XYZ file of C-alpha atoms in Angstrom:
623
model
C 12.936 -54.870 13.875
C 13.133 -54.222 10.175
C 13.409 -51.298 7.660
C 10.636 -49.901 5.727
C 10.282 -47.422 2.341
C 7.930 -45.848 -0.080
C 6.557 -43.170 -1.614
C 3.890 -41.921 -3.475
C 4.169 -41.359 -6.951
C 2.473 -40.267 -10.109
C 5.308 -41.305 -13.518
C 5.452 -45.068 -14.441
C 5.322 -47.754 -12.407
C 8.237 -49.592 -13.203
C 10.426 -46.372 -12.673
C 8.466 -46.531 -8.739
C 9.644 -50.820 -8.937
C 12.957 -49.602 -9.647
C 13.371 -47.177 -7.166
C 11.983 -48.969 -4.636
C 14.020 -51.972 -4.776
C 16.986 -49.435 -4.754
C 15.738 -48.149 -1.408
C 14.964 -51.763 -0.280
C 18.830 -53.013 -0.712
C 20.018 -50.123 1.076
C 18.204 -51.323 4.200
C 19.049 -54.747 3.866
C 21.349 -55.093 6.672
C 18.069 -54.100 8.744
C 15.982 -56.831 7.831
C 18.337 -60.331 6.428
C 15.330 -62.267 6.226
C 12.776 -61.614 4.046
C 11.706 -58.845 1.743
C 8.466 -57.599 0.291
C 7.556 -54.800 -2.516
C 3.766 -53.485 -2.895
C 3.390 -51.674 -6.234
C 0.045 -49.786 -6.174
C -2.180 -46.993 -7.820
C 0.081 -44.251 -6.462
C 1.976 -45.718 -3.859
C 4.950 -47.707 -3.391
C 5.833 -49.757 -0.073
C 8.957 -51.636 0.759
C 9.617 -53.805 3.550
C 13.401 -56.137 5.352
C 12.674 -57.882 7.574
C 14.337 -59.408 10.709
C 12.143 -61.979 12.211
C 11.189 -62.075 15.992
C 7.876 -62.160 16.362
C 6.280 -64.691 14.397
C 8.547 -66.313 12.659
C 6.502 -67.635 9.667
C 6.277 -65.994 5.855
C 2.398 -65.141 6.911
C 4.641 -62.507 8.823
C 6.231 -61.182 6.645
C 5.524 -57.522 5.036
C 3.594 -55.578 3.231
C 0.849 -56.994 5.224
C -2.566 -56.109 3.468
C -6.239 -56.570 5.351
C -8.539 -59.262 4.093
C -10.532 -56.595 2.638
C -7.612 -55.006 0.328
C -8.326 -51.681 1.824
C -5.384 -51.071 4.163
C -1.640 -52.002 3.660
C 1.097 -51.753 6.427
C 4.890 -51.675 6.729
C 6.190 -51.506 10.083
C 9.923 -51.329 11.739
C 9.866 -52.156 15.918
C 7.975 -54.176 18.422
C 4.770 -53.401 20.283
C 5.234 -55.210 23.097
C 1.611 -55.256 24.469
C 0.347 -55.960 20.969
C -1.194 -59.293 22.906
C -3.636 -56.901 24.983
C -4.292 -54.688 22.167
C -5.760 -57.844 20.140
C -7.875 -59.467 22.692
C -9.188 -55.568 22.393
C -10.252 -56.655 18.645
C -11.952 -59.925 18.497
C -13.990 -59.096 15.619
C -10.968 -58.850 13.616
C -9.263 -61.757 11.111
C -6.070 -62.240 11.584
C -3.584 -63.145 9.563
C -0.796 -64.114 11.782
C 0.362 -64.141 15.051
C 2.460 -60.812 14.724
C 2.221 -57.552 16.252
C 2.213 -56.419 12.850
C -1.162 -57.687 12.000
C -2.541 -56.059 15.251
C -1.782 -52.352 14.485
C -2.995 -53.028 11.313
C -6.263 -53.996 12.461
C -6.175 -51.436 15.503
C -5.319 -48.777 12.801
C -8.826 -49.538 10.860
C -10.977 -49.385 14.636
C -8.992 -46.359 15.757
C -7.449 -44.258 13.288
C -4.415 -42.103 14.735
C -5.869 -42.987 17.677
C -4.414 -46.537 17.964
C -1.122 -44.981 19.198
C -2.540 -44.839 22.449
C -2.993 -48.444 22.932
C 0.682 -49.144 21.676
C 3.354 -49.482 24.297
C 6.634 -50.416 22.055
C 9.247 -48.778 20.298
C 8.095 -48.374 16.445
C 7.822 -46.257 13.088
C 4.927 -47.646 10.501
C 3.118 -46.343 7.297
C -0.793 -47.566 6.534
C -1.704 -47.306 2.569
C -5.546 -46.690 2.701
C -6.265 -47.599 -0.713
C -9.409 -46.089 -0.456
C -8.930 -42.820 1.003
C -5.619 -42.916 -0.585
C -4.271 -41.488 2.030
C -0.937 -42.203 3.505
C -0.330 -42.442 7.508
C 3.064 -42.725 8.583
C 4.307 -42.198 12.804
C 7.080 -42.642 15.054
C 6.987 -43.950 19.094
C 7.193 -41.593 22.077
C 10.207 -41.592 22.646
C 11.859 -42.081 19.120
C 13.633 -45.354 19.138
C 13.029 -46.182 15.972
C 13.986 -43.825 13.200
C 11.831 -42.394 10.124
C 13.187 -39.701 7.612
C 10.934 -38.305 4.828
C 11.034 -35.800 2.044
C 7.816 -33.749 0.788
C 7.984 -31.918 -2.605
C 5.511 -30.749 -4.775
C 3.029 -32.978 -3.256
C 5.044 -36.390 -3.427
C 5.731 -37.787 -0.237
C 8.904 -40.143 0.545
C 9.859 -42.095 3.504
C 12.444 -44.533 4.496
C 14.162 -46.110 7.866
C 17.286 -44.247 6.927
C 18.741 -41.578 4.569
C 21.090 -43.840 2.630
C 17.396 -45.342 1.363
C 16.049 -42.109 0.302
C 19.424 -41.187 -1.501
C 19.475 -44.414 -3.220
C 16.255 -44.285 -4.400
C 16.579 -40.734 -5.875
C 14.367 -39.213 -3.389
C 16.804 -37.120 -1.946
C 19.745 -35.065 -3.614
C 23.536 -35.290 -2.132
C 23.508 -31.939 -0.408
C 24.481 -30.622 2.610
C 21.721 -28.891 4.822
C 24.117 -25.858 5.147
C 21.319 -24.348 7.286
C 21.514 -27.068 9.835
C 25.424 -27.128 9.749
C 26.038 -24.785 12.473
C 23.670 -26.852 14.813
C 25.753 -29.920 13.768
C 29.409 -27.889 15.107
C 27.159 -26.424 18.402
C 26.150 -30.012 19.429
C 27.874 -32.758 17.660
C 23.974 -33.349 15.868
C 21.161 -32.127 14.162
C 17.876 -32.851 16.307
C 15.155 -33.502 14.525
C 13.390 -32.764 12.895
C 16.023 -31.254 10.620
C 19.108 -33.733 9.390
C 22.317 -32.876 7.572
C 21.030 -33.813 3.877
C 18.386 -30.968 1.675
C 15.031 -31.804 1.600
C 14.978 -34.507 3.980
C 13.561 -34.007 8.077
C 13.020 -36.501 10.764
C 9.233 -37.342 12.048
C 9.398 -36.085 15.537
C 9.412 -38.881 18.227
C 5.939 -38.837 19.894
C 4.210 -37.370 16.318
C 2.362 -38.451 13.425
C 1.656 -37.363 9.369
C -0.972 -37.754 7.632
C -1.106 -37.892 4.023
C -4.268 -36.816 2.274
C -5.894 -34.595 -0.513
C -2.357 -33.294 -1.520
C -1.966 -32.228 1.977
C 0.497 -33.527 4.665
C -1.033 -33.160 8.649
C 1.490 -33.676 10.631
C 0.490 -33.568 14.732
C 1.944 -34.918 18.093
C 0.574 -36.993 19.826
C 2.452 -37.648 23.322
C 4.610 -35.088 24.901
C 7.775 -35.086 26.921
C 7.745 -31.853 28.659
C 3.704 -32.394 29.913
C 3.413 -31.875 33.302
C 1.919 -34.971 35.183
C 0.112 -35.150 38.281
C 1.926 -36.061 41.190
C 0.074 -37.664 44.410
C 1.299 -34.929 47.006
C 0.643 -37.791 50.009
C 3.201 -40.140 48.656
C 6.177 -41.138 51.093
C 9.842 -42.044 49.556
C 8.761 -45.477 50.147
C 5.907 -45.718 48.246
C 7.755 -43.689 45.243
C 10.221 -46.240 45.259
C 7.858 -48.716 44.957
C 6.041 -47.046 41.924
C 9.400 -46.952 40.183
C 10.691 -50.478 40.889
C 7.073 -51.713 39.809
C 6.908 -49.822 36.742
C 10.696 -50.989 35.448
C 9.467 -54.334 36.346
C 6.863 -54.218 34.058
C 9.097 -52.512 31.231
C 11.713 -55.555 31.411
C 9.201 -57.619 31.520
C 7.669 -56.729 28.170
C 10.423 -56.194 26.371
C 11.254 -60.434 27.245
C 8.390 -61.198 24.546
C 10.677 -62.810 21.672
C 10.247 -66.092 19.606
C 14.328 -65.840 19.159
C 17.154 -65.799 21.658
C 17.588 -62.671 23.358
C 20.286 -61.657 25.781
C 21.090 -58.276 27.715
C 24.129 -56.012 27.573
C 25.869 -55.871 30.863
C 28.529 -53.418 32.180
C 28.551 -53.670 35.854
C 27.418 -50.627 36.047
C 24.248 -49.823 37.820
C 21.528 -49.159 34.527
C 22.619 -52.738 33.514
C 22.833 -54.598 36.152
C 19.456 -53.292 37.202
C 18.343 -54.665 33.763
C 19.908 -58.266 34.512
C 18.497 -57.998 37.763
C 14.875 -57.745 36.787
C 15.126 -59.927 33.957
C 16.350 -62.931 35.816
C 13.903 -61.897 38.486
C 10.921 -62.177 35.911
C 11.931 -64.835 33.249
C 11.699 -68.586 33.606
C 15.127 -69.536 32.090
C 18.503 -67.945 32.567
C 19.428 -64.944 31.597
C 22.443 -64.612 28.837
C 24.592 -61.890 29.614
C 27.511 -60.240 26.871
C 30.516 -58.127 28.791
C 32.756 -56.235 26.876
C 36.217 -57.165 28.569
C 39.628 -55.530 27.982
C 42.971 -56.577 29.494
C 44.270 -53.128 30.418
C 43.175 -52.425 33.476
C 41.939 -48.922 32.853
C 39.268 -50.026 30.676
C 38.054 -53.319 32.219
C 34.750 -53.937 34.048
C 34.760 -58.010 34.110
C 35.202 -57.777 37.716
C 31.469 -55.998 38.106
C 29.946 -57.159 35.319
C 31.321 -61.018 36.985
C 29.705 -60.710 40.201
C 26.189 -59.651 38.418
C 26.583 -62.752 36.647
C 27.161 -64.859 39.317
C 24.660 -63.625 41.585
C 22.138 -63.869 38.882
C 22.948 -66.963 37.670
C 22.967 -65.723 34.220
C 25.001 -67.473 30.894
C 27.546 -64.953 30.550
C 29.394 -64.565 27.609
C 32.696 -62.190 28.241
C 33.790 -60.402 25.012
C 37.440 -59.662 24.883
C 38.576 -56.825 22.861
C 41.315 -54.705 22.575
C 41.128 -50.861 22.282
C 43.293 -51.784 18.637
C 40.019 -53.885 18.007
C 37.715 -51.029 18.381
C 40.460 -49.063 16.064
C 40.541 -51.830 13.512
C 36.710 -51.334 12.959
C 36.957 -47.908 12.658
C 36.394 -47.826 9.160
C 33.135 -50.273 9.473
C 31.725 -48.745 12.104
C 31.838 -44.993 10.247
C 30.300 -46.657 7.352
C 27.439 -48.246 8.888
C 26.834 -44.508 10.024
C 23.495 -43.195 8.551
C 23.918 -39.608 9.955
C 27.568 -38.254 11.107
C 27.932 -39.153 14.824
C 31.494 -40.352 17.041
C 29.253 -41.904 19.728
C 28.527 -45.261 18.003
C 31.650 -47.310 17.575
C 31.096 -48.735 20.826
C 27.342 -49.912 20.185
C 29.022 -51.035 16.629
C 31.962 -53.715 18.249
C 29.281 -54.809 21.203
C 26.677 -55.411 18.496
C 28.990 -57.296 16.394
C 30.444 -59.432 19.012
C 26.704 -60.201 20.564
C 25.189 -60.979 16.907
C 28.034 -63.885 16.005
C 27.126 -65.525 19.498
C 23.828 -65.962 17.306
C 21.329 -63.978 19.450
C 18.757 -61.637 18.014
C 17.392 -59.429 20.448
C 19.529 -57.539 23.462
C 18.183 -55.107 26.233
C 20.318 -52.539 27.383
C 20.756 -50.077 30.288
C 20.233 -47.244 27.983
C 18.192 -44.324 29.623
C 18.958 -44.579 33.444
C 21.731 -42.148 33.683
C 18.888 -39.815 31.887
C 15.922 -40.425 33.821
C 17.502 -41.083 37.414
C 20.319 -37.490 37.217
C 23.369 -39.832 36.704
C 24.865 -37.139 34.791
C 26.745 -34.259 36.475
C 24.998 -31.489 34.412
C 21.810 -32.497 36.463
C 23.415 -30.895 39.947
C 25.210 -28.270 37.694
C 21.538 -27.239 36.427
C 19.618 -27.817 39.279
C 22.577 -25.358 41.268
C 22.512 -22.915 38.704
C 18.892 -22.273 39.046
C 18.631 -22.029 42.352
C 21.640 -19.998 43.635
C 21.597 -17.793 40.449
C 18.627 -16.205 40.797
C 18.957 -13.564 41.775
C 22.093 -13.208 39.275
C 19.107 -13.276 36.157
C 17.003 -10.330 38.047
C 20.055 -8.104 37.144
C 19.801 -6.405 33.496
C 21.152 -8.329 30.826
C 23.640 -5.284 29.510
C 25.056 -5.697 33.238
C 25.621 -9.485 32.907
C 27.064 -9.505 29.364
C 29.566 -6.558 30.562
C 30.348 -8.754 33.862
C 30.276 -11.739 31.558
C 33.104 -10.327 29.170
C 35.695 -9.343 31.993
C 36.224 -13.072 32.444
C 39.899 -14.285 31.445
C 40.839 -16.296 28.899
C 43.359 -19.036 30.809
C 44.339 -22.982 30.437
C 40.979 -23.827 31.264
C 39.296 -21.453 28.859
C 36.487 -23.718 26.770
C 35.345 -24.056 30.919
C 35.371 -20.419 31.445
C 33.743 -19.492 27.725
C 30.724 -21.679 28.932
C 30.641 -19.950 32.164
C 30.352 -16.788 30.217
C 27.196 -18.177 28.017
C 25.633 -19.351 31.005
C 26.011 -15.260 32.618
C 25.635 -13.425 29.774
C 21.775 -15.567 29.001
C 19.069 -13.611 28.242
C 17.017 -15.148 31.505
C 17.553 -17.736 33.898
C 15.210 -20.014 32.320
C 15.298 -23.732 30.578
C 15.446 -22.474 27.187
C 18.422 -20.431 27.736
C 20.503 -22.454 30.165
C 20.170 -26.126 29.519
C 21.804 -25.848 25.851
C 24.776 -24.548 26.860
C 25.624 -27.289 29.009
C 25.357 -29.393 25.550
C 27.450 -27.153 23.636
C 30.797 -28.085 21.883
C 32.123 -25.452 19.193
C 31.202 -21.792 20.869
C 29.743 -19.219 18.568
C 32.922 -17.579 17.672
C 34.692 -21.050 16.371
C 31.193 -21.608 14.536
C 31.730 -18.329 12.410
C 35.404 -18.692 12.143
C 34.899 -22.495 10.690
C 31.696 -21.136 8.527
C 32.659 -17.644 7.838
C 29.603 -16.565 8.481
C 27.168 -15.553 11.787
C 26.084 -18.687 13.850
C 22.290 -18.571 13.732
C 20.530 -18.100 17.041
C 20.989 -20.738 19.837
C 17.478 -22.279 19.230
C 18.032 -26.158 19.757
C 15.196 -26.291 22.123
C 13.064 -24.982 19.738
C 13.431 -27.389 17.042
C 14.188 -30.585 19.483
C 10.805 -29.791 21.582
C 7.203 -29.439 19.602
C 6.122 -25.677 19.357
C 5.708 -24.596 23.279
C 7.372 -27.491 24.630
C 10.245 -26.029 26.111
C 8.105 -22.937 27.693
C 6.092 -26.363 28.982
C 9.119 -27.608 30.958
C 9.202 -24.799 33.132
C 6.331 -26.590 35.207
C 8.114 -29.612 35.517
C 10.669 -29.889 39.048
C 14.570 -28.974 38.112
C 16.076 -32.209 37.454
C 12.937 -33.070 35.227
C 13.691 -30.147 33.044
C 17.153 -31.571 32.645
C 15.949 -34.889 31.606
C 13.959 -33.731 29.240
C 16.273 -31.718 27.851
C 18.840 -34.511 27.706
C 16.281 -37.015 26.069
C 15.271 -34.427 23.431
C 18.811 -33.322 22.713
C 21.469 -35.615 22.806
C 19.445 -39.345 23.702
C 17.226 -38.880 21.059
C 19.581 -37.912 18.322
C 22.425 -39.030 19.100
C 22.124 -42.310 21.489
C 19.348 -43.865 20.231
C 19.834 -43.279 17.042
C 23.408 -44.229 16.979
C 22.339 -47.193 18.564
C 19.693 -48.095 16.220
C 22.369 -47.745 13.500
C 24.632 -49.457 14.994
C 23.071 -52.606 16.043
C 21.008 -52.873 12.866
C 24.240 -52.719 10.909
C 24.001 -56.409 12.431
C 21.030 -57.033 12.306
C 20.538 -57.081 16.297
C 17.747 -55.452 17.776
C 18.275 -53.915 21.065
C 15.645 -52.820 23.536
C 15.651 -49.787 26.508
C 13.162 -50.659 28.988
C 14.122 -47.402 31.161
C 12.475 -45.566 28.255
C 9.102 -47.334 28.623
C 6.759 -44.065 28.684
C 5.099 -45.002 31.192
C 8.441 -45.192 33.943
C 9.521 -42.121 31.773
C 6.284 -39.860 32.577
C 6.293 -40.724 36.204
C 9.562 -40.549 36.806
C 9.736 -37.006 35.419
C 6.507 -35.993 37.653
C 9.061 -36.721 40.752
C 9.621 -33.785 43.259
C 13.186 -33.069 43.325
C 13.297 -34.368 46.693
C 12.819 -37.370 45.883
C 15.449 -37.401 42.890
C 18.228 -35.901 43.975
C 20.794 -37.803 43.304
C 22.938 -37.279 46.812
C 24.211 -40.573 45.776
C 24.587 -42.104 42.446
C 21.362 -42.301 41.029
C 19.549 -42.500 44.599
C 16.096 -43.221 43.797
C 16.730 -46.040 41.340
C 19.208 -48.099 43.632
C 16.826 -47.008 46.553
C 13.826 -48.538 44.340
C 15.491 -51.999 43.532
C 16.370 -52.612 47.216
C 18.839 -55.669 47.669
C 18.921 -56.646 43.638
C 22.210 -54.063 43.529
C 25.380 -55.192 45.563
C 26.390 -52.003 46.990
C 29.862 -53.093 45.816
C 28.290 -52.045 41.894
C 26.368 -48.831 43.392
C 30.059 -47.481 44.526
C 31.859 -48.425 42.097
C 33.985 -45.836 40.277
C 32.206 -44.847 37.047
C 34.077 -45.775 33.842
C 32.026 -46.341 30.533
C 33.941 -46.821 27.404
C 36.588 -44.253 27.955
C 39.258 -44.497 24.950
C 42.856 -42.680 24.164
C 41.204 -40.620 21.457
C 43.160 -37.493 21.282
C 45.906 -39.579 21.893
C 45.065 -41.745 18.540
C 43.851 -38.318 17.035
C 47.484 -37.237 16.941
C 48.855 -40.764 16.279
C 47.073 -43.927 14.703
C 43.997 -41.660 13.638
C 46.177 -38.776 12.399
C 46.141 -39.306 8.830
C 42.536 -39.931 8.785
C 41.706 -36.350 10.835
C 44.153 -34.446 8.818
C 42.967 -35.401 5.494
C 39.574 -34.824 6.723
C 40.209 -31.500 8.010
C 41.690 -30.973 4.782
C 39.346 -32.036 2.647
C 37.196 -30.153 4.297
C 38.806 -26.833 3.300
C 37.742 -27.684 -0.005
C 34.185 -27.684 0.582
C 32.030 -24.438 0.443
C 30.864 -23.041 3.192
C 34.140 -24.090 5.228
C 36.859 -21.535 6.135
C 40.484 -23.424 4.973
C 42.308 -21.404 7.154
C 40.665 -22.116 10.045
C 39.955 -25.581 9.944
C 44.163 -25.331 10.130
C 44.048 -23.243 12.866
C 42.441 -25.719 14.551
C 44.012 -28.522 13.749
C 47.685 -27.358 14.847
C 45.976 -25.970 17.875
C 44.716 -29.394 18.506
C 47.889 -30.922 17.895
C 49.889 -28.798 20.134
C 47.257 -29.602 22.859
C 45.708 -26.472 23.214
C 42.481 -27.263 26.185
C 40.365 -25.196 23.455
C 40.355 -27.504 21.208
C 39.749 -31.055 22.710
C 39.727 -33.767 20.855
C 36.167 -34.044 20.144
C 35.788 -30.923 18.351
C 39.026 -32.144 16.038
C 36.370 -36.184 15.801
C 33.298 -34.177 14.664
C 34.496 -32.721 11.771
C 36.558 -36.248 10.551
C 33.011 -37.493 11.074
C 31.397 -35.008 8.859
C 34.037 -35.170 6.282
C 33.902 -39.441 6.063
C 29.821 -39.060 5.849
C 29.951 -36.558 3.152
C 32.303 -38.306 0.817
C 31.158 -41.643 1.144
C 27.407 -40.212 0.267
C 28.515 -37.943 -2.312
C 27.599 -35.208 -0.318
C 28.120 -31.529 -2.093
């Protein structure tokens, strides 16, 4: 896990040195342990490290083929990069890294090496040839990768603060992409919040060449897959508990300590379960534990750890703790989120134990319909039916005799969900993801919110038309991966844990459990307990005391801190806000008293998003 940045260039190269080492030291918390430059005809590459594979300097990056032809700089872990190079015997090797190995698989295959890789990953090949420029991201976009193109120069970094540090990008706000941000807490790629700069799609790659960029998927989500029509329950379950086998299994390859986050909670005790089931020595465990009662999970998270044997380290915080590193935690963010403080104070806690490498439970709830929205959706479609055969003038008429009351943000998303054009994915599924409605959008703007099109710009052209063919509760866990997991989640949690230099790793997005578990029949899936098929799959390995348990997560005050310990903070934000162009003053008041005098409109998330936005801005020098 490391950072990587360049560019291509054409002015003088000790402007490129310059800007590269600029980019370089903004990504140092990424990569602690080494760093490497490449200066070239054209081309700049930059390279932090953090060492897990191969821990020796032939490791480290820019890594260049014995020919001088190809140069790589990589960020992630294949973790069948073993297989791949008994695939490519003819090759000299440098090292014993997976970086070496998609180097050389790069010069047999091309773009086609990506289908050998199974890994999490984002890398850029210099052909100094060609001079061509090949950059790409994983399947399911774990690892990040921004870029700007202009006038036929060509940037790239791990994060944003790298491409604004290195002059690459300017400090303005995508205003464009700002009413996507207030619809969904995000901006999915591959648009971001900052001009100029877009996200490489997960599951795509560019290529560089001539002056022109080619940019083309190469794996996607929403593809249907075949399902064996004469498979039982028991032999599905079997498929599945194989397959996450062999995810956790893979992501064990480390030459420094590694360790697993653990809940109690079903996704990571699964995890914990399998890895002490696999691995040869004993499985270190971290717990988050609290003493109020209405946080804590030692008592779960305890009886995993005893049962598996594992070296469990209990972390005892404080919900002041998480408070205290407010401030940190906000300005280790790369993109304005309020999901990652929690991945922030875990990370933190599991990186001064002195381990390196974590796996977490990330991904079941998605792939396995822990969420609620999954029956919601999956009801919708099937009893509404007939409801979407009516015409649409009917339904938006019906729609607007609906009564505003105390529970009215529930019965304005009833109204979307009425009033859609059809009954189909597209339509539905974002308004389940929805925070500010379209009226709050244009009262906060003072303009029209654009069209509802998140689906369009999360899912490759077609995609979303694609997921139509897949079974109900596939549809929503696609749209939850492309949506919130993917830009939000992950990428929080990439932030996050690289802030401390701790890599984490989500075997339940392996894409090879992901595609079959989304080819599922519905039968099979639905989740008539919590997360059926998945505690169905794993048999005994999870007590059923864990599978019943009530589900908590990290659940803090925040609209009470909002309107106490947090107040000052949200109010000069909203504030300061009011300032900006494009934001309506008044409003953003409105909003805030509303919020203040607990008005069920205006929960406390919606007041979060915009102190997010505002703390993001100024600390960037956003205009």
């Amino acid at each position: 896990m490391c950072g990587i940045a360049g560019f291509t260039f054409t002015d003088h190269p000790e402007d490129a040195r310059t800007r590269l080492q600029a980019m370089t030291d903004a990504l140092s918390h990424r990569g602690p342990d080494a760093a490497g430059h490449l200066i070239g005809s054209g081309i700049a590459l930059g390279h932090r490290r953090l060492s897990i594979i191969d821990l020796s300097d032939a490791a480290n990056q820019p890594i260049t083929d014995p020919s001088g032809r190809y140069t790589i700089i990589y960020n992630g872990e294949v973790y069948n990069f073993r297989e791949v190079r008994a695939r490519l015997p003819q090759y000299q090797f440098q090292s014993n890294s997976d970086t070496d190995v998609i180097l050389a698989a790069y010069m047999e295959w091309g773009p086609d090496c990506l289908q050998h890789f199974n890994g999490m990953f984002a890398f850029a090949v210099w052909d100094a040839q060609e001079r061509s420029l090949f950059l790409c991201r994983d399947r399911l976009g774990i690892k990040p990768l921004y870029y700007t193109w202009e006038n036929g120069r060509l940037g790239f970094a791990s994060e944003l603060r790298a491409l604004l540090r290195g002059g690459l990008a300017q400090p303005r706000l995508n205003r464009e992409a700002l009413p996507e941000y207030l619809r969904y807490f995000t901006v999915h790629a591959p648009r971001t919040l900052l001009a100029g700069v877009q996200q490489l799609r997960p599951g795509t790659w560019a290529l560089l060449k001539d002056g022109q960029l080619d940019i083309r998927p190469y794996w996607s989500l929403t593809e249907p897959r075949v399902f064996d029509p004469g498979a039982d329950y028991a032999a599905v379950c079997r498929q599945v508990r194989g397959l996450l086998t062999a995810a956790v299994e893979r992501r064990l390859i480390s030459d420094v300590p590694f360790g697993a986050f653990l809940s109690g909670g079903i996704d990571s005790s699964a995890v914990v379960a399998l890895m002490a089931t696999v691995s040869d020595t004993p499985v270190h465990t971290f717990s988050v534990v609290f003493d109020e009662p209405q946080y804590d999970e030692s008592r779960w998270s305890s009886m995993i750890a005893k049962r598996y044997g594992t070296q469990h380290h209990p972390i005892r915080l404080s919900p002041g703790d998480f408070l205290e590193e407010l401030p940190a935690a906000l300005a280790a963010l790369d993109h304005p989120s309020g999901d990652g403080l929690n991945s922030y104070v875990v990370s933190q806690a599991t990186k001064r134990t002195g381990f390196t490498v974590a796996l977490s439970g990330l991904g079941g709830d998605e792939l396995f319909a822990g969420y609620p929205v999954f029956r919601r959706y999956a009801s919708l479609r099937q009893r509404w039916a007939a409801w979407y055969g009516l015409p649409a003038g009917l339904r938006r008429a019906v729609a607007g005799l609906l009564s505003r009351g105390a529970a009215a943000h529930k019965t304005e998303r009833l109204r979307r969900l009425m009033a859609a054009p059809d009954g189909g994915f597209g339509q539905l599924y974002p308004v389940f993801r929805q925070v500010y409605d379209d009226a709050e959008i244009q009262a906060l703007t003072g303009g029209p919110a654009p069209a509802n099109d998140v689906l369009a710009w999360a899912l490759p052209p077609g995609a979303a038309a694609e997921a139509e063919r897949l079974p109900l509760l596939s549809q929503v866990s696609a749209g939850e991966i492309a949506t919130y997991t993917q830009n939000v989640l992950l990428r929080d949690t990439d932030q996050m844990s690289m802030a401390h230099a701790l890599e984490v790793r989500v075997p339940f997005f392996d894409y090879t459990l992901v595609e079959y578990v989304l080819s599922i029949p519905d039968t099979f899936k639905y989740p008539h307990t919590p997360k059926r098929l998945l505690v169905d799959a794993l048999g005994d390995l999870i007590p059923a005391e864990i599978v019943n348990r009530p589900k908590m997560g990290f659940v803090f005050p925040w609209a009470q801190w909002l309107r106490q310990e947090l107040r000052p903070l949200a109010e000069q934000s909203v504030a300061a806000l009011g300032q900006r162009e494009g934001f309506d003053a008044a409003s953003l008041q409105r909003f805030w008293r509303q919020f203040q005098q607990g008005d069920p409109q205006i929960p406390w998330m919606k007041i979060w998003m915009l102190a997010a936005l505002e703390s993001w801005m100024s600390r960037n020098g956003i205009a």
